[in-house]
PDB file of C-alpha atoms and ligand atoms in Angstrom:
ATOM      1  CA  MET A   1       1.369  88.444  54.827  1.00  0.00           C
ATOM      2  CA  THR A   2      -1.327  90.738  56.145  1.00  0.00           C
ATOM      3  CA  THR A   3      -1.136  91.335  59.358  1.00  0.00           C
ATOM      4  CA  THR A   4      -4.894  89.493  59.296  1.00  0.00           C
ATOM      5  CA  SER A   5      -3.697  86.501  57.681  1.00  0.00           C
ATOM      6  CA  TYR A   6      -1.955  84.616  60.500  1.00  0.00           C
ATOM      7  CA  THR A   7      -3.923  81.583  62.261  1.00  0.00           C
ATOM      8  CA  TRP A   8      -4.157  84.272  65.847  1.00  0.00           C
ATOM      9  CA  ALA A   9      -5.580  86.973  64.228  1.00  0.00           C
ATOM     10  CA  GLN A  10      -8.455  85.240  64.037  1.00  0.00           C
ATOM     11  CA  ARG A  11      -9.629  82.383  66.235  1.00  0.00           C
ATOM     12  CA  PRO A  12     -10.756  81.103  68.189  1.00  0.00           C
ATOM     13  CA  ILE A  13     -11.554  84.960  69.503  1.00  0.00           C
ATOM     14  CA  PRO A  14     -11.080  87.522  66.114  1.00  0.00           C
ATOM     15  CA  LEU A  15      -9.483  90.532  66.481  1.00  0.00           C
ATOM     16  CA  ILE A  16     -11.493  93.879  67.311  1.00  0.00           C
ATOM     17  CA  ARG A  17     -11.079  96.541  64.746  1.00  0.00           C
ATOM     18  CA  THR A  18      -9.948  99.533  66.149  1.00  0.00           C
ATOM     19  CA  PRO A  19     -12.987 102.922  66.006  1.00  0.00           C
ATOM     20  CA  LEU A  20      -9.514 104.837  65.338  1.00  0.00           C
ATOM     21  CA  SER A  21      -9.290 102.770  61.951  1.00  0.00           C
ATOM     22  CA  LEU A  22     -13.669 102.820  61.546  1.00  0.00           C
ATOM     23  CA  ASN A  23     -13.327 106.572  61.801  1.00  0.00           C
ATOM     24  CA  PRO A  24      -9.814 107.641  60.590  1.00  0.00           C
ATOM     25  CA  THR A  25      -8.835 111.079  61.898  1.00  0.00           C
ATOM     26  CA  PRO A  26      -5.940 112.563  62.715  1.00  0.00           C
ATOM     27  CA  THR A  27      -7.363 114.261  66.177  1.00  0.00           C
ATOM     28  CA  PRO A  28      -9.857 112.043  67.817  1.00  0.00           C
ATOM     29  CA  ASP A  29     -11.712 112.678  70.404  1.00  0.00           C
ATOM     30  CA  GLN A  30     -11.672 111.634  73.603  1.00  0.00           C
ATOM     31  CA  PHE A  31     -14.005 108.477  73.496  1.00  0.00           C
ATOM     32  CA  THR A  32     -12.477 107.365  69.451  1.00  0.00           C
ATOM     33  CA  PHE A  33      -9.269 107.726  72.010  1.00  0.00           C
ATOM     34  CA  ALA A  34      -9.867 105.796  75.002  1.00  0.00           C
ATOM     35  CA  ALA A  35     -12.158 102.644  73.006  1.00  0.00           C
ATOM     36  CA  THR A  36      -8.471 102.434  70.765  1.00  0.00           C
ATOM     37  CA  GLU A  37      -6.580 102.631  73.630  1.00  0.00           C
ATOM     38  CA  MET A  38      -8.856  99.891  74.777  1.00  0.00           C
ATOM     39  CA  SER A  39      -9.264  97.695  71.883  1.00  0.00           C
ATOM     40  CA  ASN A  40      -5.325  97.467  71.999  1.00  0.00           C
ATOM     41  CA  VAL A  41      -5.523  96.226  75.327  1.00  0.00           C
ATOM     42  CA  HIS A  42      -7.756  93.992  74.604  1.00  0.00           C
ATOM     43  CA  ASN A  43      -6.463  92.971  71.105  1.00  0.00           C
ATOM     44  CA  CYS A  44      -2.506  92.132  72.612  1.00  0.00           C
ATOM     45  CA  ILE A  45      -5.244  89.895  75.936  1.00  0.00           C
ATOM     46  CA  ILE A  46      -7.257  87.902  72.105  1.00  0.00           C
ATOM     47  CA  ARG A  47      -3.819  87.615  70.633  1.00  0.00           C
ATOM     48  CA  ALA A  48      -2.305  85.480  73.841  1.00  0.00           C
ATOM     49  CA  PHE A  49      -4.953  83.702  74.484  1.00  0.00           C
ATOM     50  CA  ASN A  50      -5.433  83.133  70.693  1.00  0.00           C
ATOM     51  CA  SER A  51      -1.590  81.642  70.600  1.00  0.00           C
ATOM     52  CA  ILE A  52      -2.244  79.577  73.836  1.00  0.00           C
ATOM     53  CA  TYR A  53      -4.896  78.061  72.257  1.00  0.00           C
ATOM     54  CA  LEU A  54      -3.752  77.051  68.808  1.00  0.00           C
ATOM     55  CA  GLN A  55      -0.625  75.648  70.007  1.00  0.00           C
ATOM     56  CA  ALA A  56      -1.779  74.274  73.564  1.00  0.00           C
ATOM     57  CA  PRO A  57      -2.289  70.525  72.173  1.00  0.00           C
ATOM     58  CA  HIS A  58       1.001  70.609  69.944  1.00  0.00           C
ATOM     59  CA  ILE A  59       3.776  71.627  72.773  1.00  0.00           C
ATOM     60  CA  PRO A  60       6.111  69.322  73.359  1.00  0.00           C
ATOM     61  CA  PRO A  61       7.381  68.074  76.538  1.00  0.00           C
ATOM     62  CA  SER A  62      10.460  69.592  76.609  1.00  0.00           C
ATOM     63  CA  HIS A  63       9.196  73.161  76.433  1.00  0.00           C
ATOM     64  CA  HIS A  64       6.004  72.566  79.019  1.00  0.00           C
ATOM     65  CA  THR A  65       7.901  74.618  81.267  1.00  0.00           C
ATOM     66  CA  PRO A  66       8.356  77.535  79.173  1.00  0.00           C
ATOM     67  CA  PHE A  67       4.699  77.401  78.142  1.00  0.00           C
ATOM     68  CA  ILE A  68       3.534  77.002  81.623  1.00  0.00           C
ATOM     69  CA  ASN A  69       5.148  80.446  81.980  1.00  0.00           C
ATOM     70  CA  TYR A  70       3.843  81.994  79.131  1.00  0.00           C
ATOM     71  CA  MET A  71       0.274  81.269  80.085  1.00  0.00           C
ATOM     72  CA  LEU A  72       1.183  82.242  84.046  1.00  0.00           C
ATOM     73  CA  ALA A  73       2.086  85.198  82.650  1.00  0.00           C
ATOM     74  CA  ALA A  74      -1.178  85.717  79.851  1.00  0.00           C
ATOM     75  CA  TYR A  75      -2.951  84.578  83.014  1.00  0.00           C
ATOM     76  CA  THR A  76      -1.817  87.601  85.967  1.00  0.00           C
ATOM     77  CA  GLY A  77      -2.071  90.363  82.311  1.00  0.00           C
ATOM     78  CA  LEU A  78      -5.875  89.465  82.042  1.00  0.00           C
ATOM     79  CA  LYS A  79      -6.778  89.298  85.873  1.00  0.00           C
ATOM     80  CA  ALA A  80      -4.656  92.388  86.344  1.00  0.00           C
ATOM     81  CA  HIS A  81      -7.004  94.592  83.382  1.00  0.00           C
ATOM     82  CA  HIS A  82      -9.942  93.282  84.982  1.00  0.00           C
ATOM     83  CA  GLU A  83      -8.992  94.200  88.591  1.00  0.00           C
ATOM     84  CA  GLY A  84      -7.452  97.462  87.492  1.00  0.00           C
ATOM     85  CA  GLU A  85     -10.668  98.528  85.525  1.00  0.00           C
ATOM     86  CA  GLU A  86     -13.194  96.676  88.577  1.00  0.00           C
ATOM     87  CA  SER A  87     -11.111  98.791  91.579  1.00  0.00           C
ATOM     88  CA  PHE A  88     -10.241 102.147  89.935  1.00  0.00           C
ATOM     89  CA  PHE A  89     -11.720 102.794  86.109  1.00  0.00           C
ATOM     90  CA  PHE A  90     -15.023 101.688  86.203  1.00  0.00           C
ATOM     91  CA  PRO A  91     -15.651 103.861  89.737  1.00  0.00           C
ATOM     92  CA  GLU A  92     -13.708 106.484  88.854  1.00  0.00           C
ATOM     93  CA  LEU A  93     -16.804 106.899  85.586  1.00  0.00           C
ATOM     94  CA  GLU A  94     -19.639 106.283  87.774  1.00  0.00           C
ATOM     95  CA  ARG A  95     -18.206 108.715  90.438  1.00  0.00           C
ATOM     96  CA  ILE A  96     -18.043 111.203  88.200  1.00  0.00           C
ATOM     97  CA  THR A  97     -20.812 110.556  85.958  1.00  0.00           C
ATOM     98  CA  GLY A  98     -22.639 109.748  88.726  1.00  0.00           C
ATOM     99  CA  GLU A  99     -23.838 106.823  87.220  1.00  0.00           C
ATOM    100  CA  LYS A 100     -24.192 104.153  90.904  1.00  0.00           C
ATOM    101  CA  ASP A 101     -24.865 101.604  87.856  1.00  0.00           C
ATOM    102  CA  LEU A 102     -22.990 102.771  84.470  1.00  0.00           C
ATOM    103  CA  MET A 103     -20.617  99.791  84.382  1.00  0.00           C
ATOM    104  CA  ASP A 104     -22.689  97.550  85.916  1.00  0.00           C
ATOM    105  CA  ALA A 105     -22.555  95.419  82.685  1.00  0.00           C
ATOM    106  CA  ASN A 106     -19.424  95.509  81.658  1.00  0.00           C
ATOM    107  CA  ILE A 107     -18.698  94.200  85.378  1.00  0.00           C
ATOM    108  CA  SER A 108     -21.648  90.779  85.127  1.00  0.00           C
ATOM    109  CA  GLN A 109     -19.483  90.258  82.109  1.00  0.00           C
ATOM    110  CA  HIS A 110     -16.413  89.783  83.778  1.00  0.00           C
ATOM    111  CA  ALA A 111     -18.926  87.443  86.252  1.00  0.00           C
ATOM    112  CA  ASP A 112     -19.774  85.856  83.555  1.00  0.00           C
ATOM    113  CA  PHE A 113     -15.951  83.779  82.240  1.00  0.00           C
ATOM    114  CA  HIS A 114     -15.019  84.362  86.185  1.00  0.00           C
ATOM    115  CA  SER A 115     -15.076  80.723  87.333  1.00  0.00           C
ATOM    116  CA  GLY A 116     -14.038  79.555  84.045  1.00  0.00           C
ATOM    117  CA  PHE A 117     -10.893  81.401  84.071  1.00  0.00           C
ATOM    118  CA  GLU A 118     -10.102  80.865  87.488  1.00  0.00           C
ATOM    119  CA  ALA A 119     -10.834  77.159  87.289  1.00  0.00           C
ATOM    120  CA  PHE A 120      -7.488  77.605  84.319  1.00  0.00           C
ATOM    121  CA  GLY A 121      -5.583  79.746  86.656  1.00  0.00           C
ATOM    122  CA  LYS A 122      -5.974  77.188  89.123  1.00  0.00           C
ATOM    123  CA  TRP A 123      -4.362  74.488  86.983  1.00  0.00           C
ATOM    124  CA  LEU A 124      -1.858  76.270  85.891  1.00  0.00           C
ATOM    125  CA  GLN A 125      -0.507  77.126  89.623  1.00  0.00           C
ATOM    126  CA  GLU A 126      -0.643  73.267  89.756  1.00  0.00           C
ATOM    127  CA  LEU A 127       1.191  72.625  86.991  1.00  0.00           C
ATOM    128  CA  LYS A 128       3.958  75.447  88.373  1.00  0.00           C
ATOM    129  CA  ASN A 129       3.715  73.717  91.109  1.00  0.00           C
ATOM    130  CA  GLY A 130       4.731  70.226  90.098  1.00  0.00           C
ATOM    131  CA  ARG A 131       1.575  69.068  90.960  1.00  0.00           C
ATOM    132  CA  GLU A 132      -0.423  68.349  87.462  1.00  0.00           C
ATOM    133  CA  ILE A 133       1.427  66.915  84.242  1.00  0.00           C
ATOM    134  CA  TYR A 134       0.971  69.661  81.289  1.00  0.00           C
ATOM    135  CA  ASP A 135      -2.468  67.713  79.284  1.00  0.00           C
ATOM    136  CA  GLY A 136      -2.848  69.924  75.854  1.00  0.00           C
ATOM    137  CA  ASP A 137      -6.669  68.811  75.488  1.00  0.00           C
ATOM    138  CA  LYS A 138      -7.248  70.002  78.988  1.00  0.00           C
ATOM    139  CA  CYS A 139      -5.529  73.446  78.314  1.00  0.00           C
ATOM    140  CA  VAL A 140      -8.087  73.358  75.948  1.00  0.00           C
ATOM    141  CA  ARG A 141     -10.767  72.033  77.610  1.00  0.00           C
ATOM    142  CA  LEU A 142     -10.705  74.937  80.282  1.00  0.00           C
ATOM    143  CA  LEU A 143      -9.716  77.018  77.824  1.00  0.00           C
ATOM    144  CA  ASP A 144     -12.750  76.201  76.139  1.00  0.00           C
ATOM    145  CA  ALA A 145     -14.720  77.193  79.172  1.00  0.00           C
ATOM    146  CA  PHE A 146     -14.734  80.723  79.178  1.00  0.00           C
ATOM    147  CA  ILE A 147     -13.550  82.316  75.849  1.00  0.00           C
ATOM    148  CA  GLY A 148     -16.959  82.705  74.585  1.00  0.00           C
ATOM    149  CA  PRO A 149     -17.928  85.122  77.604  1.00  0.00           C
ATOM    150  CA  LEU A 150     -14.882  86.778  77.642  1.00  0.00           C
ATOM    151  CA  SER A 151     -14.277  87.290  73.946  1.00  0.00           C
ATOM    152  CA  SER A 152     -17.699  89.025  74.097  1.00  0.00           C
ATOM    153  CA  HIS A 153     -16.893  91.106  77.275  1.00  0.00           C
ATOM    154  CA  LEU A 154     -13.655  92.281  74.762  1.00  0.00           C
ATOM    155  CA  ASN A 155     -15.673  93.866  72.639  1.00  0.00           C
ATOM    156  CA  ASP A 156     -18.825  95.306  74.538  1.00  0.00           C
ATOM    157  CA  GLU A 157     -16.272  97.468  76.658  1.00  0.00           C
ATOM    158  CA  ILE A 158     -15.754  98.867  73.173  1.00  0.00           C
ATOM    159  CA  SER A 159     -18.575 100.081  72.980  1.00  0.00           C
ATOM    160  CA  THR A 160     -19.278 101.083  76.208  1.00  0.00           C
ATOM    161  CA  ILE A 161     -16.824 103.403  76.113  1.00  0.00           C
ATOM    162  CA  LEU A 162     -17.932 105.515  72.828  1.00  0.00           C
ATOM    163  CA  GLN A 163     -21.496 105.436  74.394  1.00  0.00           C
ATOM    164  CA  LEU A 164     -19.855 107.468  77.107  1.00  0.00           C
ATOM    165  CA  SER A 165     -19.571 109.970  74.551  1.00  0.00           C
ATOM    166  CA  LYS A 166     -22.985 111.576  76.195  1.00  0.00           C
ATOM    167  CA  TYR A 167     -21.626 112.798  78.987  1.00  0.00           C
ATOM    168  CA  GLY A 168     -18.848 114.950  76.961  1.00  0.00           C
ATOM    169  CA  ASP A 169     -16.740 117.359  78.978  1.00  0.00           C
ATOM    170  CA  LEU A 170     -17.461 115.997  81.813  1.00  0.00           C
ATOM    171  CA  LEU A 171     -15.256 113.205  81.523  1.00  0.00           C
ATOM    172  CA  ASP A 172     -11.670 113.230  80.699  1.00  0.00           C
ATOM    173  CA  LEU A 173     -10.755 109.431  79.050  1.00  0.00           C
ATOM    174  CA  ARG A 174      -7.047 110.266  78.497  1.00  0.00           C
ATOM    175  CA  LYS A 175      -6.091 111.450  81.917  1.00  0.00           C
ATOM    176  CA  LEU A 176      -8.157 108.767  83.704  1.00  0.00           C
ATOM    177  CA  GLY A 177      -6.891 105.316  80.785  1.00  0.00           C
ATOM    178  CA  LYS A 178      -3.170 107.056  81.743  1.00  0.00           C
ATOM    179  CA  ALA A 179      -4.043 106.625  85.089  1.00  0.00           C
ATOM    180  CA  GLU A 180      -5.392 103.221  84.667  1.00  0.00           C
ATOM    181  CA  GLY A 181      -2.267 101.720  82.375  1.00  0.00           C
ATOM    182  CA  ASP A 182      -0.064 103.172  84.796  1.00  0.00           C
ATOM    183  CA  LYS A 183      -1.848 101.479  87.794  1.00  0.00           C
ATOM    184  CA  VAL A 184      -2.788  98.278  86.000  1.00  0.00           C
ATOM    185  CA  MET A 185       1.871  98.317  84.368  1.00  0.00           C
ATOM    186  CA  GLY A 186       3.183  99.221  88.108  1.00  0.00           C
ATOM    187  CA  THR A 187       1.756  96.373  89.338  1.00  0.00           C
ATOM    188  CA  LEU A 188       2.744  93.461  86.554  1.00  0.00           C
ATOM    189  CA  ASN A 189       6.589  92.161  86.654  1.00  0.00           C
ATOM    190  CA  LYS A 190       8.874  93.703  84.350  1.00  0.00           C
ATOM    191  CA  THR A 191      10.596  90.356  83.186  1.00  0.00           C
ATOM    192  CA  THR A 192       7.794  87.581  83.901  1.00  0.00           C
ATOM    193  CA  GLN A 193       4.530  88.834  82.887  1.00  0.00           C
ATOM    194  CA  LEU A 194       4.692  93.044  81.716  1.00  0.00           C
ATOM    195  CA  PRO A 195       6.217  91.191  77.668  1.00  0.00           C
ATOM    196  CA  VAL A 196       3.434  88.963  77.467  1.00  0.00           C
ATOM    197  CA  PHE A 197       1.863  92.627  76.391  1.00  0.00           C
ATOM    198  CA  PHE A 198       4.691  93.299  74.543  1.00  0.00           C
ATOM    199  CA  LEU A 199       5.409  90.167  73.219  1.00  0.00           C
ATOM    200  CA  ASN A 200       2.130  90.385  71.519  1.00  0.00           C
ATOM    201  CA  HIS A 201       1.310  94.466  70.791  1.00  0.00           C
ATOM    202  CA  ASP A 202       1.723  93.857  66.634  1.00  0.00           C
ATOM    203  CA  LEU A 203       3.111  97.022  65.707  1.00  0.00           C
ATOM    204  CA  THR A 204       2.181  96.186  61.808  1.00  0.00           C
ATOM    205  CA  TYR A 205      -1.669  96.608  62.879  1.00  0.00           C
ATOM    206  CA  GLU A 206      -4.552  98.204  60.761  1.00  0.00           C
ATOM    207  CA  ASN A 207      -1.176  99.498  58.767  1.00  0.00           C
ATOM    208  CA  GLY A 208       1.177 100.645  61.893  1.00  0.00           C
ATOM    209  CA  LEU A 209      -1.594 102.602  63.586  1.00  0.00           C
ATOM    210  CA  HIS A 210      -0.725 101.620  66.937  1.00  0.00           C
ATOM    211  CA  ALA A 211       3.006 101.752  66.446  1.00  0.00           C
ATOM    212  CA  SER A 212       3.198 103.998  69.146  1.00  0.00           C
ATOM    213  CA  PHE A 213       1.333 102.539  71.757  1.00  0.00           C
ATOM    214  CA  PRO A 214       0.833 101.763  74.914  1.00  0.00           C
ATOM    215  CA  PRO A 215       1.731 106.147  75.144  1.00  0.00           C
ATOM    216  CA  ILE A 216       4.941 105.982  76.998  1.00  0.00           C
ATOM    217  CA  PRO A 217       8.120 107.392  75.932  1.00  0.00           C
ATOM    218  CA  GLY A 218       9.476 105.023  73.000  1.00  0.00           C
ATOM    219  CA  VAL A 219      13.073 103.924  74.711  1.00  0.00           C
ATOM    220  CA  VAL A 220      11.135 102.467  77.649  1.00  0.00           C
ATOM    221  CA  THR A 221       8.514 101.039  75.341  1.00  0.00           C
ATOM    222  CA  TRP A 222      11.897  99.486  74.068  1.00  0.00           C
ATOM    223  CA  VAL A 223      13.215  99.044  77.324  1.00  0.00           C
ATOM    224  CA  LEU A 224      10.827  97.009  77.833  1.00  0.00           C
ATOM    225  CA  ARG A 225       9.992  95.112  74.535  1.00  0.00           C
ATOM    226  CA  GLU A 226      14.104  94.829  73.819  1.00  0.00           C
ATOM    227  CA  GLY A 227      15.229  94.395  77.182  1.00  0.00           C
ATOM    228  CA  PHE A 228      13.256  93.055  79.947  1.00  0.00           C
ATOM    229  CA  ALA A 229      11.689  90.719  77.760  1.00  0.00           C
ATOM    230  CA  ARG A 230      14.454  88.497  77.142  1.00  0.00           C
ATOM    231  CA  TRP A 231      15.429  87.882  80.254  1.00  0.00           C
ATOM    232  CA  ASN A 232      12.726  84.971  80.215  1.00  0.00           C
ATOM    233  CA  ALA A 233      13.240  85.103  76.329  1.00  0.00           C
ATOM    234  CA  SER A 234      11.777  81.216  75.699  1.00  0.00           C
ATOM    235  CA  TRP A 235       8.798  81.758  77.198  1.00  0.00           C
ATOM    236  CA  TRP A 236       7.919  84.436  74.747  1.00  0.00           C
ATOM    237  CA  GLN A 237       8.260  81.849  71.366  1.00  0.00           C
ATOM    238  CA  PHE A 238       4.525  81.384  72.400  1.00  0.00           C
ATOM    239  CA  ALA A 239       3.424  85.600  71.578  1.00  0.00           C
ATOM    240  CA  THR A 240       2.327  85.882  68.007  1.00  0.00           C
ATOM    241  CA  CYS A 241       5.013  88.839  67.967  1.00  0.00           C
ATOM    242  CA  GLY A 242       8.987  89.119  67.960  1.00  0.00           C
ATOM    243  CA  PHE A 243      11.329  91.121  70.160  1.00  0.00           C
ATOM    244  CA  ASP A 244      10.923  93.950  67.328  1.00  0.00           C
ATOM    245  CA  GLY A 245       7.849  94.088  68.217  1.00  0.00           C
ATOM    246  CA  ARG A 246       6.006  92.895  64.114  1.00  0.00           C
ATOM    247  CA  PRO A 247       3.783  89.747  63.914  1.00  0.00           C
ATOM    248  CA  ARG A 248       4.715  86.152  62.986  1.00  0.00           C
ATOM    249  CA  GLU A 249       3.222  82.873  62.295  1.00  0.00           C
ATOM    250  CA  LEU A 250       2.869  81.127  65.874  1.00  0.00           C
ATOM    251  CA  PRO A 251       5.972  77.973  65.914  1.00  0.00           C
ATOM    252  CA  PHE A 252       3.718  75.174  67.465  1.00  0.00           C
ATOM    253  CA  LEU A 253       0.634  74.761  65.367  1.00  0.00           C
ATOM    254  CA  GLY A 254       0.774  71.120  64.937  1.00  0.00           C
ATOM    255  CA  GLN A 255       0.299  69.615  61.329  1.00  0.00           C
ATOM    256  CA  LYS A 256      -3.616  70.239  60.476  1.00  0.00           C
ATOM    257  CA  SER A 257      -3.516  73.741  61.306  1.00  0.00           C
TER     258      SER A 257
HETATM  259 FE1  FE2 B 301     -11.318  96.123  79.167  1.00  0.00          FE
END
């Protein structure tokens, strides 16, 4: 089975092909590098939300609680990613280039899916607090309200980063991207939130080109993925990859999928 033939690789949001895979080189320029890193983060988000969308109608009552926790991790992870961009990464790009509205299109795309995304988050909180009962069809309806604009945004931001090449060496995207990644990862809980990224990063994607992502020491990645993630192992059974980072088919696809 190739990595792109899994159900979750195609729908509802197709995975992004990374700029590095489209222009392979052992020494990518900083723009290709940063756009590829962003693609990797976005692909983790896509895998997580695809896994939720595809499994939501088929989760048996015995698995509702871990699925709600899995969805909350995905929601919190995406929220943290966008808040990191709006509070640090985008303002830094605008400050360094002197272009006050450089990232306006991307920020307005965040706004395009914000209300639907927040309605989903509110519902998850109600489920967590026991004020709502899980309903798979409602879950899909709530996702349908923002998944289209989210998909456009996750793709368009990659082109925006590539287009920053017109600023050349004025920017240091490797440094900025690392600072941004460290900040966001630092805000996420290692046992309840961060695993949603590690268990949705396919180490075999594009022939293993991104096996060393994220750019932190391998031993740290291993401890986070193989150690901390096992703390709430039942939550990550819904994810697209195992603790070894290898892709797998989803367990709750129902009969038609
Ligand atoms: Fe992003």
